[in-house]
Amino acid sequence: MDQTTKPGTVNSDLTTKNPAVEPSPSIEGIVETAIYALDLDAMEEFYIRVLNLHRIAKEPGRHVFFEVGPSNVLLIFNPETTVHGHHLPAHGAIGPGHLAFGVAATSLPLWRERLTGLGIVIEKEITWPRGGHSIYFRDPGGHSVELITPGVWGTHAGW
Amino acid sequence: MDQTTKPGTVNSDLTTKNPAVEPSPSIEGIVETAIYALDLDAMEEFYIRVLNLHRIAKEPGRHVFFEVGPSNVLLIFNPETTVHGHHLPAHGAIGPGHLAFGVAATSLPLWRERLTGLGIVIEKEITWPRGGHSIYFRDPGGHSVELITPGVWGTHAGW
């Protein structure tokens, strides 16, 4: 990265005066979501055995990746490895993050039963004013994992 | 959270012996992706003016949220606020994270032009063996932001 430029600094003159920067090409969605954990084995076991995700890649000590639904990929990295970057841009966060998985409203009783049956503590449940319901629990990295049903956000796809 | 239980610990006996935990209900996708930054105003400006995201919620000092495509929501939080939890489970990470937005392959030239025109430094570009291309740059929080084209992962939706 160019160290003479503050990361992400927007050149206001160009933004307002340069037609070359308008209109914006479109973004279709968030494909990769990343969370971090030092114990990748514990995370891998959790996301496979509890959430039944499909693992698509693994590099011991660096990462384990999962496909989530038709359009999303969950990337779990060891930040002590990725912070060094090597051949890719460096990244790596510390502390509890958050992510939410979309589930069918009809599946909530099954999810409660499954989580409880696997000894996972449900930290909180919320029914939202706009509609939709959330179930919160923790993964082995301490991240706040949420299951949400359609209606919470009012997205075009129904979430 | 039940402090007597290690977060995310899986009860192996139940996993292997209790039919109540099988089969797993399905997860349809990752709806919420969270990143963290102390300067929410700078992040808001960046994600609106550079990536042209649609802001759907804002609470000064706590968060700014964006809808991304039809199915995803980007949550940007001030970790110094959310780490206290209050009415929701506590979370809040420090350090550079990563996320990737899906874009059409045909839009890459437009994206390069737009990023350069706005003074955003392109940190790296990669063409992947399986197909697809990545452009990496930084947001004001120092997060590694990536634009990817279809084919990188081979997901059912084409990413």
PDB file of C-alpha atoms in Angstrom:
ATOM      1  CA  MET A   1       0.000   0.000   0.000  1.00  0.00           C
ATOM      2  CA  ASP A   2       1.205   3.515  -0.797  1.00  0.00           C
ATOM      3  CA  GLN A   3       2.344   4.742   2.605  1.00  0.00           C
ATOM      4  CA  THR A   4       2.117   8.375   1.441  1.00  0.00           C
ATOM      5  CA  THR A   5      -1.655   8.037   1.172  1.00  0.00           C
ATOM      6  CA  LYS A   6      -3.929   7.618   4.176  1.00  0.00           C
ATOM      7  CA  PRO A   7      -5.818   4.366   3.557  1.00  0.00           C
ATOM      8  CA  GLY A   8      -9.237   4.994   2.135  1.00  0.00           C
ATOM      9  CA  THR A   9      -8.840   8.740   1.884  1.00  0.00           C
ATOM     10  CA  VAL A  10     -11.294  10.101  -0.668  1.00  0.00           C
ATOM     11  CA  ASN A  11     -10.169  12.904  -2.994  1.00  0.00           C
ATOM     12  CA  SER A  12     -13.109  15.285  -2.655  1.00  0.00           C
ATOM     13  CA  ASP A  13     -12.200  17.328  -5.742  1.00  0.00           C
ATOM     14  CA  LEU A  14     -12.312  14.262  -7.931  1.00  0.00           C
ATOM     15  CA  THR A  15     -15.448  12.995  -6.271  1.00  0.00           C
ATOM     16  CA  THR A  16     -17.329  16.163  -7.008  1.00  0.00           C
ATOM     17  CA  LYS A  17     -15.738  17.334 -10.256  1.00  0.00           C
ATOM     18  CA  ASN A  18     -14.479  14.339 -12.185  1.00  0.00           C
ATOM     19  CA  PRO A  19     -17.196  12.736 -14.346  1.00  0.00           C
ATOM     20  CA  ALA A  20     -14.892   9.750 -14.792  1.00  0.00           C
ATOM     21  CA  VAL A  21     -15.853   8.550 -11.318  1.00  0.00           C
ATOM     22  CA  GLU A  22     -19.604   8.572 -12.037  1.00  0.00           C
ATOM     23  CA  PRO A  23     -21.747   6.548 -12.319  1.00  0.00           C
ATOM     24  CA  SER A  24     -20.594   3.812  -9.987  1.00  0.00           C
ATOM     25  CA  PRO A  25     -20.417   0.240 -11.227  1.00  0.00           C
ATOM     26  CA  SER A  26     -22.603  -1.948  -9.045  1.00  0.00           C
ATOM     27  CA  ILE A  27     -21.785  -4.322  -6.200  1.00  0.00           C
ATOM     28  CA  GLU A  28     -23.847  -7.517  -6.248  1.00  0.00           C
ATOM     29  CA  GLY A  29     -23.287  -8.668  -2.692  1.00  0.00           C
ATOM     30  CA  ILE A  30     -20.815  -9.524   0.058  1.00  0.00           C
ATOM     31  CA  VAL A  31     -19.157 -12.738  -1.081  1.00  0.00           C
ATOM     32  CA  GLU A  32     -16.438 -13.143   1.564  1.00  0.00           C
ATOM     33  CA  THR A  33     -16.986 -12.613   5.282  1.00  0.00           C
ATOM     34  CA  ALA A  34     -13.923 -13.040   7.508  1.00  0.00           C
ATOM     35  CA  ILE A  35     -13.600 -13.789  11.212  1.00  0.00           C
ATOM     36  CA  TYR A  36     -10.478 -14.636  13.203  1.00  0.00           C
ATOM     37  CA  ALA A  37      -9.485 -17.226  15.778  1.00  0.00           C
ATOM     38  CA  LEU A  38      -6.277 -18.665  17.188  1.00  0.00           C
ATOM     39  CA  ASP A  39      -7.738 -22.190  17.515  1.00  0.00           C
ATOM     40  CA  LEU A  40      -8.751 -23.020  13.957  1.00  0.00           C
ATOM     41  CA  ASP A  41      -9.426 -26.672  14.796  1.00  0.00           C
ATOM     42  CA  ALA A  42     -12.053 -25.707  17.380  1.00  0.00           C
ATOM     43  CA  MET A  43     -13.655 -23.298  14.912  1.00  0.00           C
ATOM     44  CA  GLU A  44     -13.663 -25.914  12.156  1.00  0.00           C
ATOM     45  CA  GLU A  45     -15.339 -28.463  14.443  1.00  0.00           C
ATOM     46  CA  PHE A  46     -17.951 -25.921  15.551  1.00  0.00           C
ATOM     47  CA  TYR A  47     -18.936 -24.670  12.114  1.00  0.00           C
ATOM     48  CA  ILE A  48     -19.136 -28.196  10.688  1.00  0.00           C
ATOM     49  CA  ARG A  49     -20.754 -30.077  13.608  1.00  0.00           C
ATOM     50  CA  VAL A  50     -23.000 -27.354  14.979  1.00  0.00           C
ATOM     51  CA  LEU A  51     -23.890 -25.256  11.918  1.00  0.00           C
ATOM     52  CA  ASN A  52     -23.290 -28.033   9.365  1.00  0.00           C
ATOM     53  CA  LEU A  53     -21.354 -25.747   7.002  1.00  0.00           C
ATOM     54  CA  HIS A  54     -19.551 -27.171   3.990  1.00  0.00           C
ATOM     55  CA  ARG A  55     -15.765 -26.790   4.235  1.00  0.00           C
ATOM     56  CA  ILE A  56     -14.184 -25.832   0.921  1.00  0.00           C
ATOM     57  CA  ALA A  57     -10.578 -25.136   1.916  1.00  0.00           C
ATOM     58  CA  LYS A  58      -8.160 -25.564   4.800  1.00  0.00           C
ATOM     59  CA  GLU A  59      -4.553 -24.605   5.502  1.00  0.00           C
ATOM     60  CA  PRO A  60      -3.516 -25.679   9.014  1.00  0.00           C
ATOM     61  CA  GLY A  61      -2.279 -22.736  11.059  1.00  0.00           C
ATOM     62  CA  ARG A  62      -3.610 -20.177   8.553  1.00  0.00           C
ATOM     63  CA  HIS A  63      -7.254 -20.703   7.637  1.00  0.00           C
ATOM     64  CA  VAL A  64     -10.367 -22.811   7.182  1.00  0.00           C
ATOM     65  CA  PHE A  65     -13.001 -21.719   4.635  1.00  0.00           C
ATOM     66  CA  PHE A  66     -16.674 -22.655   4.254  1.00  0.00           C
ATOM     67  CA  GLU A  67     -19.310 -22.201   1.543  1.00  0.00           C
ATOM     68  CA  VAL A  68     -22.509 -20.776   3.054  1.00  0.00           C
ATOM     69  CA  GLY A  69     -25.575 -21.017   0.869  1.00  0.00           C
ATOM     70  CA  PRO A  70     -25.249 -20.321  -2.859  1.00  0.00           C
ATOM     71  CA  SER A  71     -23.514 -16.937  -2.683  1.00  0.00           C
ATOM     72  CA  ASN A  72     -21.431 -16.542   0.464  1.00  0.00           C
ATOM     73  CA  VAL A  73     -18.096 -17.792   1.781  1.00  0.00           C
ATOM     74  CA  LEU A  74     -17.030 -17.722   5.432  1.00  0.00           C
ATOM     75  CA  LEU A  75     -13.290 -17.256   5.876  1.00  0.00           C
ATOM     76  CA  ILE A  76     -11.832 -18.088   9.280  1.00  0.00           C
ATOM     77  CA  PHE A  77      -8.229 -16.978   9.668  1.00  0.00           C
ATOM     78  CA  ASN A  78      -5.522 -17.233  12.315  1.00  0.00           C
ATOM     79  CA  PRO A  79      -4.689 -13.519  12.648  1.00  0.00           C
ATOM     80  CA  GLU A  80      -1.161 -14.294  13.842  1.00  0.00           C
ATOM     81  CA  THR A  81      -0.518 -15.739  10.380  1.00  0.00           C
ATOM     82  CA  THR A  82      -2.494 -13.429   8.089  1.00  0.00           C
ATOM     83  CA  VAL A  83      -1.238 -10.238   9.774  1.00  0.00           C
ATOM     84  CA  HIS A  84       2.073 -10.929   8.037  1.00  0.00           C
ATOM     85  CA  GLY A  85       0.393 -10.854   4.647  1.00  0.00           C
ATOM     86  CA  HIS A  86       3.020 -12.707   2.629  1.00  0.00           C
ATOM     87  CA  HIS A  87       1.629 -12.912  -0.938  1.00  0.00           C
ATOM     88  CA  LEU A  88      -1.727 -11.295  -0.042  1.00  0.00           C
ATOM     89  CA  PRO A  89      -2.620  -7.980   1.634  1.00  0.00           C
ATOM     90  CA  ALA A  90      -2.122  -8.258   5.395  1.00  0.00           C
ATOM     91  CA  HIS A  91      -5.121  -8.418   7.721  1.00  0.00           C
ATOM     92  CA  GLY A  92      -5.994  -9.907  11.091  1.00  0.00           C
ATOM     93  CA  ALA A  93      -8.306  -8.713  13.849  1.00  0.00           C
ATOM     94  CA  ILE A  94      -8.390  -9.526  17.554  1.00  0.00           C
ATOM     95  CA  GLY A  95     -11.492  -9.700  19.742  1.00  0.00           C
ATOM     96  CA  PRO A  96     -15.080 -10.848  19.422  1.00  0.00           C
ATOM     97  CA  GLY A  97     -16.668 -10.146  16.041  1.00  0.00           C
ATOM     98  CA  HIS A  98     -20.187 -10.729  14.833  1.00  0.00           C
ATOM     99  CA  LEU A  99     -21.958 -12.378  11.929  1.00  0.00           C
ATOM    100  CA  ALA A 100     -25.498 -13.489  11.194  1.00  0.00           C
ATOM    101  CA  PHE A 101     -26.699 -16.480   9.194  1.00  0.00           C
ATOM    102  CA  GLY A 102     -30.078 -16.469   7.491  1.00  0.00           C
ATOM    103  CA  VAL A 103     -32.432 -19.344   8.335  1.00  0.00           C
ATOM    104  CA  ALA A 104     -36.077 -20.133   7.606  1.00  0.00           C
ATOM    105  CA  ALA A 105     -38.519 -19.006  10.299  1.00  0.00           C
ATOM    106  CA  THR A 106     -39.930 -22.530  10.414  1.00  0.00           C
ATOM    107  CA  SER A 107     -36.484 -23.890  11.358  1.00  0.00           C
ATOM    108  CA  LEU A 108     -36.120 -21.944  14.630  1.00  0.00           C
ATOM    109  CA  PRO A 109     -37.502 -24.719  16.869  1.00  0.00           C
ATOM    110  CA  LEU A 110     -35.115 -27.174  15.202  1.00  0.00           C
ATOM    111  CA  TRP A 111     -32.193 -24.788  15.724  1.00  0.00           C
ATOM    112  CA  ARG A 112     -33.016 -24.297  19.412  1.00  0.00           C
ATOM    113  CA  GLU A 113     -33.207 -28.054  19.841  1.00  0.00           C
ATOM    114  CA  ARG A 114     -29.956 -28.588  17.960  1.00  0.00           C
ATOM    115  CA  LEU A 115     -27.980 -25.916  19.790  1.00  0.00           C
ATOM    116  CA  THR A 116     -29.238 -27.035  23.189  1.00  0.00           C
ATOM    117  CA  GLY A 117     -28.615 -30.673  22.276  1.00  0.00           C
ATOM    118  CA  LEU A 118     -25.030 -29.871  21.374  1.00  0.00           C
ATOM    119  CA  GLY A 119     -24.477 -27.997  24.621  1.00  0.00           C
ATOM    120  CA  ILE A 120     -24.366 -24.573  22.981  1.00  0.00           C
ATOM    121  CA  VAL A 121     -25.648 -21.830  25.283  1.00  0.00           C
ATOM    122  CA  ILE A 122     -28.244 -19.534  23.665  1.00  0.00           C
ATOM    123  CA  GLU A 123     -27.086 -16.126  24.897  1.00  0.00           C
ATOM    124  CA  LYS A 124     -30.123 -14.134  23.805  1.00  0.00           C
ATOM    125  CA  GLU A 125     -33.222 -14.199  21.597  1.00  0.00           C
ATOM    126  CA  ILE A 126     -34.923 -11.161  20.104  1.00  0.00           C
ATOM    127  CA  THR A 127     -38.126 -10.696  18.094  1.00  0.00           C
ATOM    128  CA  TRP A 128     -37.695  -7.495  16.090  1.00  0.00           C
ATOM    129  CA  PRO A 129     -40.308  -4.736  15.686  1.00  0.00           C
ATOM    130  CA  ARG A 130     -40.181  -4.919  11.874  1.00  0.00           C
ATOM    131  CA  GLY A 131     -40.450  -8.689  11.981  1.00  0.00           C
ATOM    132  CA  GLY A 132     -38.025 -11.551  12.074  1.00  0.00           C
ATOM    133  CA  HIS A 133     -36.344 -13.229  15.017  1.00  0.00           C
ATOM    134  CA  SER A 134     -32.743 -13.574  16.208  1.00  0.00           C
ATOM    135  CA  ILE A 135     -30.990 -16.274  18.213  1.00  0.00           C
ATOM    136  CA  TYR A 136     -27.533 -15.378  19.550  1.00  0.00           C
ATOM    137  CA  PHE A 137     -24.790 -17.720  20.735  1.00  0.00           C
ATOM    138  CA  ARG A 138     -20.967 -17.886  20.749  1.00  0.00           C
ATOM    139  CA  ASP A 139     -18.488 -19.799  18.630  1.00  0.00           C
ATOM    140  CA  PRO A 140     -15.214 -21.149  20.130  1.00  0.00           C
ATOM    141  CA  GLY A 141     -13.488 -17.887  19.165  1.00  0.00           C
ATOM    142  CA  GLY A 142     -15.961 -15.939  21.275  1.00  0.00           C
ATOM    143  CA  HIS A 143     -17.619 -14.361  18.245  1.00  0.00           C
ATOM    144  CA  SER A 144     -21.281 -13.421  18.545  1.00  0.00           C
ATOM    145  CA  VAL A 145     -23.051 -15.723  16.088  1.00  0.00           C
ATOM    146  CA  GLU A 146     -26.647 -14.926  15.161  1.00  0.00           C
ATOM    147  CA  LEU A 147     -29.342 -16.841  13.336  1.00  0.00           C
ATOM    148  CA  ILE A 148     -31.910 -14.518  11.788  1.00  0.00           C
ATOM    149  CA  THR A 149     -35.188 -15.175  10.021  1.00  0.00           C
ATOM    150  CA  PRO A 150     -36.643 -13.143   7.108  1.00  0.00           C
ATOM    151  CA  GLY A 151     -37.969  -9.676   7.894  1.00  0.00           C
ATOM    152  CA  VAL A 152     -35.292  -8.314  10.210  1.00  0.00           C
ATOM    153  CA  TRP A 153     -33.801  -5.922   7.614  1.00  0.00           C
ATOM    154  CA  GLY A 154     -36.289  -5.749   4.808  1.00  0.00           C
ATOM    155  CA  THR A 155     -33.714  -6.561   2.133  1.00  0.00           C
ATOM    156  CA  HIS A 156     -34.886  -7.245  -1.415  1.00  0.00           C
ATOM    157  CA  ALA A 157     -34.331 -10.963  -0.851  1.00  0.00           C
ATOM    158  CA  GLY A 158     -36.503 -10.880   2.237  1.00  0.00           C
ATOM    159  CA  TRP A 159     -33.950 -10.665   5.036  1.00  0.00           C
TER     160      TRP A 159
ATOM    161  CA  MET B   1     -23.716 -16.094  28.420  1.00  0.00           C
ATOM    162  CA  ASP B   2     -23.363 -19.000  30.850  1.00  0.00           C
ATOM    163  CA  GLN B   3     -19.915 -18.417  32.296  1.00  0.00           C
ATOM    164  CA  THR B   4     -19.739 -22.054  33.420  1.00  0.00           C
ATOM    165  CA  THR B   5     -19.660 -23.162  29.793  1.00  0.00           C
ATOM    166  CA  LYS B   6     -16.755 -22.511  27.471  1.00  0.00           C
ATOM    167  CA  PRO B   7     -18.221 -20.592  24.526  1.00  0.00           C
ATOM    168  CA  GLY B   8     -18.909 -22.832  21.572  1.00  0.00           C
ATOM    169  CA  THR B   9     -17.897 -26.037  23.325  1.00  0.00           C
ATOM    170  CA  VAL B  10     -19.493 -29.000  21.575  1.00  0.00           C
ATOM    171  CA  ASN B  11     -20.822 -31.886  23.657  1.00  0.00           C
ATOM    172  CA  SER B  12     -19.332 -34.827  21.757  1.00  0.00           C
ATOM    173  CA  ASP B  13     -21.593 -37.409  23.417  1.00  0.00           C
ATOM    174  CA  LEU B  14     -24.699 -35.613  22.272  1.00  0.00           C
ATOM    175  CA  THR B  15     -23.248 -34.952  18.858  1.00  0.00           C
ATOM    176  CA  THR B  16     -22.598 -38.610  18.252  1.00  0.00           C
ATOM    177  CA  LYS B  17     -25.401 -40.271  20.216  1.00  0.00           C
ATOM    178  CA  ASN B  18     -28.389 -37.948  20.297  1.00  0.00           C
ATOM    179  CA  PRO B  19     -30.615 -38.302  17.228  1.00  0.00           C
ATOM    180  CA  ALA B  20     -32.373 -35.108  18.276  1.00  0.00           C
ATOM    181  CA  VAL B  21     -29.447 -33.096  16.900  1.00  0.00           C
ATOM    182  CA  GLU B  22     -29.678 -34.679  13.421  1.00  0.00           C
ATOM    183  CA  PRO B  23     -30.398 -33.760  10.707  1.00  0.00           C
ATOM    184  CA  SER B  24     -29.301 -30.129  10.793  1.00  0.00           C
ATOM    185  CA  PRO B  25     -31.718 -27.429   9.684  1.00  0.00           C
ATOM    186  CA  SER B  26     -30.178 -25.484   6.824  1.00  0.00           C
ATOM    187  CA  ILE B  27     -28.439 -22.115   6.685  1.00  0.00           C
ATOM    188  CA  GLU B  28     -29.333 -20.073   3.590  1.00  0.00           C
ATOM    189  CA  GLY B  29     -26.493 -17.593   3.636  1.00  0.00           C
ATOM    190  CA  ILE B  30     -24.508 -15.015   5.579  1.00  0.00           C
ATOM    191  CA  VAL B  31     -26.860 -12.063   5.973  1.00  0.00           C
ATOM    192  CA  GLU B  32     -24.849  -9.823   8.318  1.00  0.00           C
ATOM    193  CA  THR B  33     -21.134  -9.118   7.936  1.00  0.00           C
ATOM    194  CA  ALA B  34     -19.566  -6.895  10.593  1.00  0.00           C
ATOM    195  CA  ILE B  35     -16.418  -4.795  10.551  1.00  0.00           C
ATOM    196  CA  TYR B  36     -15.219  -2.272  13.121  1.00  0.00           C
ATOM    197  CA  ALA B  37     -13.819   1.247  13.061  1.00  0.00           C
ATOM    198  CA  LEU B  38     -13.374   4.122  15.507  1.00  0.00           C
ATOM    199  CA  ASP B  39     -14.102   6.785  12.859  1.00  0.00           C
ATOM    200  CA  LEU B  40     -17.585   5.863  11.686  1.00  0.00           C
ATOM    201  CA  ASP B  41     -17.982   9.100   9.709  1.00  0.00           C
ATOM    202  CA  ALA B  42     -14.935   8.303   7.570  1.00  0.00           C
ATOM    203  CA  MET B  43     -16.224   4.777   6.990  1.00  0.00           C
ATOM    204  CA  GLU B  44     -19.694   6.042   6.071  1.00  0.00           C
ATOM    205  CA  GLU B  45     -18.239   8.489   3.543  1.00  0.00           C
ATOM    206  CA  PHE B  46     -16.023   5.808   2.032  1.00  0.00           C
ATOM    207  CA  TYR B  47     -18.688   3.134   1.622  1.00  0.00           C
ATOM    208  CA  ILE B  48     -21.205   5.601   0.177  1.00  0.00           C
ATOM    209  CA  ARG B  49     -18.943   7.723  -2.056  1.00  0.00           C
ATOM    210  CA  VAL B  50     -16.467   5.073  -3.189  1.00  0.00           C
ATOM    211  CA  LEU B  51     -18.500   1.850  -3.200  1.00  0.00           C
ATOM    212  CA  ASN B  52     -21.893   3.540  -3.593  1.00  0.00           C
ATOM    213  CA  LEU B  53     -23.539   1.375  -0.933  1.00  0.00           C
ATOM    214  CA  HIS B  54     -27.056   2.140   0.281  1.00  0.00           C
ATOM    215  CA  ARG B  55     -27.128   3.206   3.943  1.00  0.00           C
ATOM    216  CA  ILE B  56     -30.077   1.711   5.824  1.00  0.00           C
ATOM    217  CA  ALA B  57     -29.324   2.709   9.416  1.00  0.00           C
ATOM    218  CA  LYS B  58     -27.068   4.960  11.461  1.00  0.00           C
ATOM    219  CA  GLU B  59     -26.499   5.621  15.156  1.00  0.00           C
ATOM    220  CA  PRO B  60     -23.708   8.196  15.686  1.00  0.00           C
ATOM    221  CA  GLY B  61     -20.946   6.804  17.867  1.00  0.00           C
ATOM    222  CA  ARG B  62     -22.249   3.238  17.601  1.00  0.00           C
ATOM    223  CA  HIS B  63     -22.855   2.089  14.027  1.00  0.00           C
ATOM    224  CA  VAL B  64     -23.653   2.675  10.373  1.00  0.00           C
ATOM    225  CA  PHE B  65     -25.339  -0.099   8.359  1.00  0.00           C
ATOM    226  CA  PHE B  66     -25.584  -0.693   4.604  1.00  0.00           C
ATOM    227  CA  GLU B  67     -27.643  -2.965   2.366  1.00  0.00           C
ATOM    228  CA  VAL B  68     -25.381  -4.745  -0.132  1.00  0.00           C
ATOM    229  CA  GLY B  69     -27.142  -6.389  -3.047  1.00  0.00           C
ATOM    230  CA  PRO B  70     -30.407  -8.222  -2.420  1.00  0.00           C
ATOM    231  CA  SER B  71     -29.292 -10.498   0.415  1.00  0.00           C
ATOM    232  CA  ASN B  72     -26.468  -8.989   2.449  1.00  0.00           C
ATOM    233  CA  VAL B  73     -26.054  -6.290   5.084  1.00  0.00           C
ATOM    234  CA  LEU B  74     -22.745  -4.654   6.028  1.00  0.00           C
ATOM    235  CA  LEU B  75     -22.604  -3.617   9.675  1.00  0.00           C
ATOM    236  CA  ILE B  76     -19.887  -1.157  10.682  1.00  0.00           C
ATOM    237  CA  PHE B  77     -19.570  -0.736  14.423  1.00  0.00           C
ATOM    238  CA  ASN B  78     -17.503   1.362  16.813  1.00  0.00           C
ATOM    239  CA  PRO B  79     -16.009  -1.455  18.934  1.00  0.00           C
ATOM    240  CA  GLU B  80     -15.579   0.870  21.913  1.00  0.00           C
ATOM    241  CA  THR B  81     -19.376   1.086  22.051  1.00  0.00           C
ATOM    242  CA  THR B  82     -20.492  -2.424  21.096  1.00  0.00           C
ATOM    243  CA  VAL B  83     -17.957  -4.144  23.389  1.00  0.00           C
ATOM    244  CA  HIS B  84     -20.211  -3.031  26.253  1.00  0.00           C
ATOM    245  CA  GLY B  85     -23.150  -4.903  24.775  1.00  0.00           C
ATOM    246  CA  HIS B  86     -25.947  -3.140  26.580  1.00  0.00           C
ATOM    247  CA  HIS B  87     -29.187  -4.720  25.286  1.00  0.00           C
ATOM    248  CA  LEU B  88     -27.421  -6.946  22.734  1.00  0.00           C
ATOM    249  CA  PRO B  89     -24.622  -9.526  23.061  1.00  0.00           C
ATOM    250  CA  ALA B  90     -21.263  -7.744  23.359  1.00  0.00           C
ATOM    251  CA  HIS B  91     -18.803  -7.790  20.455  1.00  0.00           C
ATOM    252  CA  GLY B  92     -16.070  -5.576  19.054  1.00  0.00           C
ATOM    253  CA  ALA B  93     -12.816  -6.409  17.288  1.00  0.00           C
ATOM    254  CA  ILE B  94      -9.639  -4.396  16.845  1.00  0.00           C
ATOM    255  CA  GLY B  95      -7.306  -4.532  13.857  1.00  0.00           C
ATOM    256  CA  PRO B  96      -7.577  -4.876  10.095  1.00  0.00           C
ATOM    257  CA  GLY B  97     -10.298  -7.247   8.934  1.00  0.00           C
ATOM    258  CA  HIS B  98     -11.215  -8.390   5.456  1.00  0.00           C
ATOM    259  CA  LEU B  99     -14.294  -8.626   3.266  1.00  0.00           C
ATOM    260  CA  ALA B 100     -14.942  -9.147  -0.421  1.00  0.00           C
ATOM    261  CA  PHE B 101     -17.701  -7.690  -2.586  1.00  0.00           C
ATOM    262  CA  GLY B 102     -18.894  -9.483  -5.707  1.00  0.00           C
ATOM    263  CA  VAL B 103     -18.822  -7.497  -8.950  1.00  0.00           C
ATOM    264  CA  ALA B 104     -19.347  -8.324 -12.631  1.00  0.00           C
ATOM    265  CA  ALA B 105     -16.174  -9.173 -14.548  1.00  0.00           C
ATOM    266  CA  THR B 106     -17.119  -6.557 -17.134  1.00  0.00           C
ATOM    267  CA  SER B 107     -17.101  -3.861 -14.432  1.00  0.00           C
ATOM    268  CA  LEU B 108     -13.430  -4.239 -13.449  1.00  0.00           C
ATOM    269  CA  PRO B 109     -12.134  -1.506 -15.791  1.00  0.00           C
ATOM    270  CA  LEU B 110     -14.799   0.844 -14.413  1.00  0.00           C
ATOM    271  CA  TRP B 111     -13.829  -0.023 -10.845  1.00  0.00           C
ATOM    272  CA  ARG B 112     -10.124   0.595 -11.487  1.00  0.00           C
ATOM    273  CA  GLU B 113     -11.002   3.950 -13.049  1.00  0.00           C
ATOM    274  CA  ARG B 114     -13.316   4.847 -10.184  1.00  0.00           C
ATOM    275  CA  LEU B 115     -10.904   3.863  -7.408  1.00  0.00           C
ATOM    276  CA  THR B 116      -7.978   5.646  -9.044  1.00  0.00           C
ATOM    277  CA  GLY B 117     -10.150   8.683  -9.772  1.00  0.00           C
ATOM    278  CA  LEU B 118     -11.131   8.887  -6.119  1.00  0.00           C
ATOM    279  CA  GLY B 119      -7.532   8.633  -4.981  1.00  0.00           C
ATOM    280  CA  ILE B 120      -7.896   5.109  -3.601  1.00  0.00           C
ATOM    281  CA  VAL B 121      -4.667   3.122  -3.834  1.00  0.00           C
ATOM    282  CA  ILE B 122      -5.079  -0.333  -5.387  1.00  0.00           C
ATOM    283  CA  GLU B 123      -2.889  -2.440  -3.104  1.00  0.00           C
ATOM    284  CA  LYS B 124      -2.897  -5.607  -5.188  1.00  0.00           C
ATOM    285  CA  GLU B 125      -4.616  -7.414  -8.057  1.00  0.00           C
ATOM    286  CA  ILE B 126      -4.766 -11.175  -8.521  1.00  0.00           C
ATOM    287  CA  THR B 127      -6.091 -13.409 -11.295  1.00  0.00           C
ATOM    288  CA  TRP B 128      -6.915 -16.761  -9.691  1.00  0.00           C
ATOM    289  CA  PRO B 129      -6.039 -20.198 -11.138  1.00  0.00           C
ATOM    290  CA  ARG B 130      -9.677 -21.377 -11.012  1.00  0.00           C
ATOM    291  CA  GLY B 131     -10.851 -18.156 -12.632  1.00  0.00           C
ATOM    292  CA  GLY B 132     -12.023 -14.814 -11.396  1.00  0.00           C
ATOM    293  CA  HIS B 133     -10.038 -11.718 -10.499  1.00  0.00           C
ATOM    294  CA  SER B 134      -9.460  -9.745  -7.288  1.00  0.00           C
ATOM    295  CA  ILE B 135      -8.719  -6.077  -6.678  1.00  0.00           C
ATOM    296  CA  TYR B 136      -7.572  -5.180  -3.147  1.00  0.00           C
ATOM    297  CA  PHE B 137      -7.600  -1.781  -1.467  1.00  0.00           C
ATOM    298  CA  ARG B 138      -8.069  -0.319   2.042  1.00  0.00           C
ATOM    299  CA  ASP B 139     -10.994   1.420   3.693  1.00  0.00           C
ATOM    300  CA  PRO B 140     -10.442   4.247   6.225  1.00  0.00           C
ATOM    301  CA  GLY B 141     -10.415   1.674   9.033  1.00  0.00           C
ATOM    302  CA  GLY B 142      -7.493  -0.109   7.413  1.00  0.00           C
ATOM    303  CA  HIS B 143      -9.586  -3.130   6.483  1.00  0.00           C
ATOM    304  CA  SER B 144      -8.565  -5.096   3.402  1.00  0.00           C
ATOM    305  CA  VAL B 145     -11.442  -4.599   0.964  1.00  0.00           C
ATOM    306  CA  GLU B 146     -11.609  -6.855  -2.070  1.00  0.00           C
ATOM    307  CA  LEU B 147     -13.664  -6.785  -5.245  1.00  0.00           C
ATOM    308  CA  ILE B 148     -14.001 -10.248  -6.777  1.00  0.00           C
ATOM    309  CA  THR B 149     -15.491 -11.446 -10.045  1.00  0.00           C
ATOM    310  CA  PRO B 150     -17.348 -14.749 -10.606  1.00  0.00           C
ATOM    311  CA  GLY B 151     -15.258 -17.927 -10.604  1.00  0.00           C
ATOM    312  CA  VAL B 152     -12.946 -17.352  -7.664  1.00  0.00           C
ATOM    313  CA  TRP B 153     -14.720 -19.840  -5.358  1.00  0.00           C
ATOM    314  CA  GLY B 154     -16.990 -21.874  -7.564  1.00  0.00           C
ATOM    315  CA  THR B 155     -20.060 -21.253  -5.410  1.00  0.00           C
ATOM    316  CA  HIS B 156     -23.469 -22.343  -6.688  1.00  0.00           C
ATOM    317  CA  ALA B 157     -24.290 -18.719  -7.534  1.00  0.00           C
ATOM    318  CA  GLY B 158     -21.123 -18.449  -9.573  1.00  0.00           C
ATOM    319  CA  TRP B 159     -18.732 -16.732  -7.153  1.00  0.00           C
TER     320      TRP B 159
END
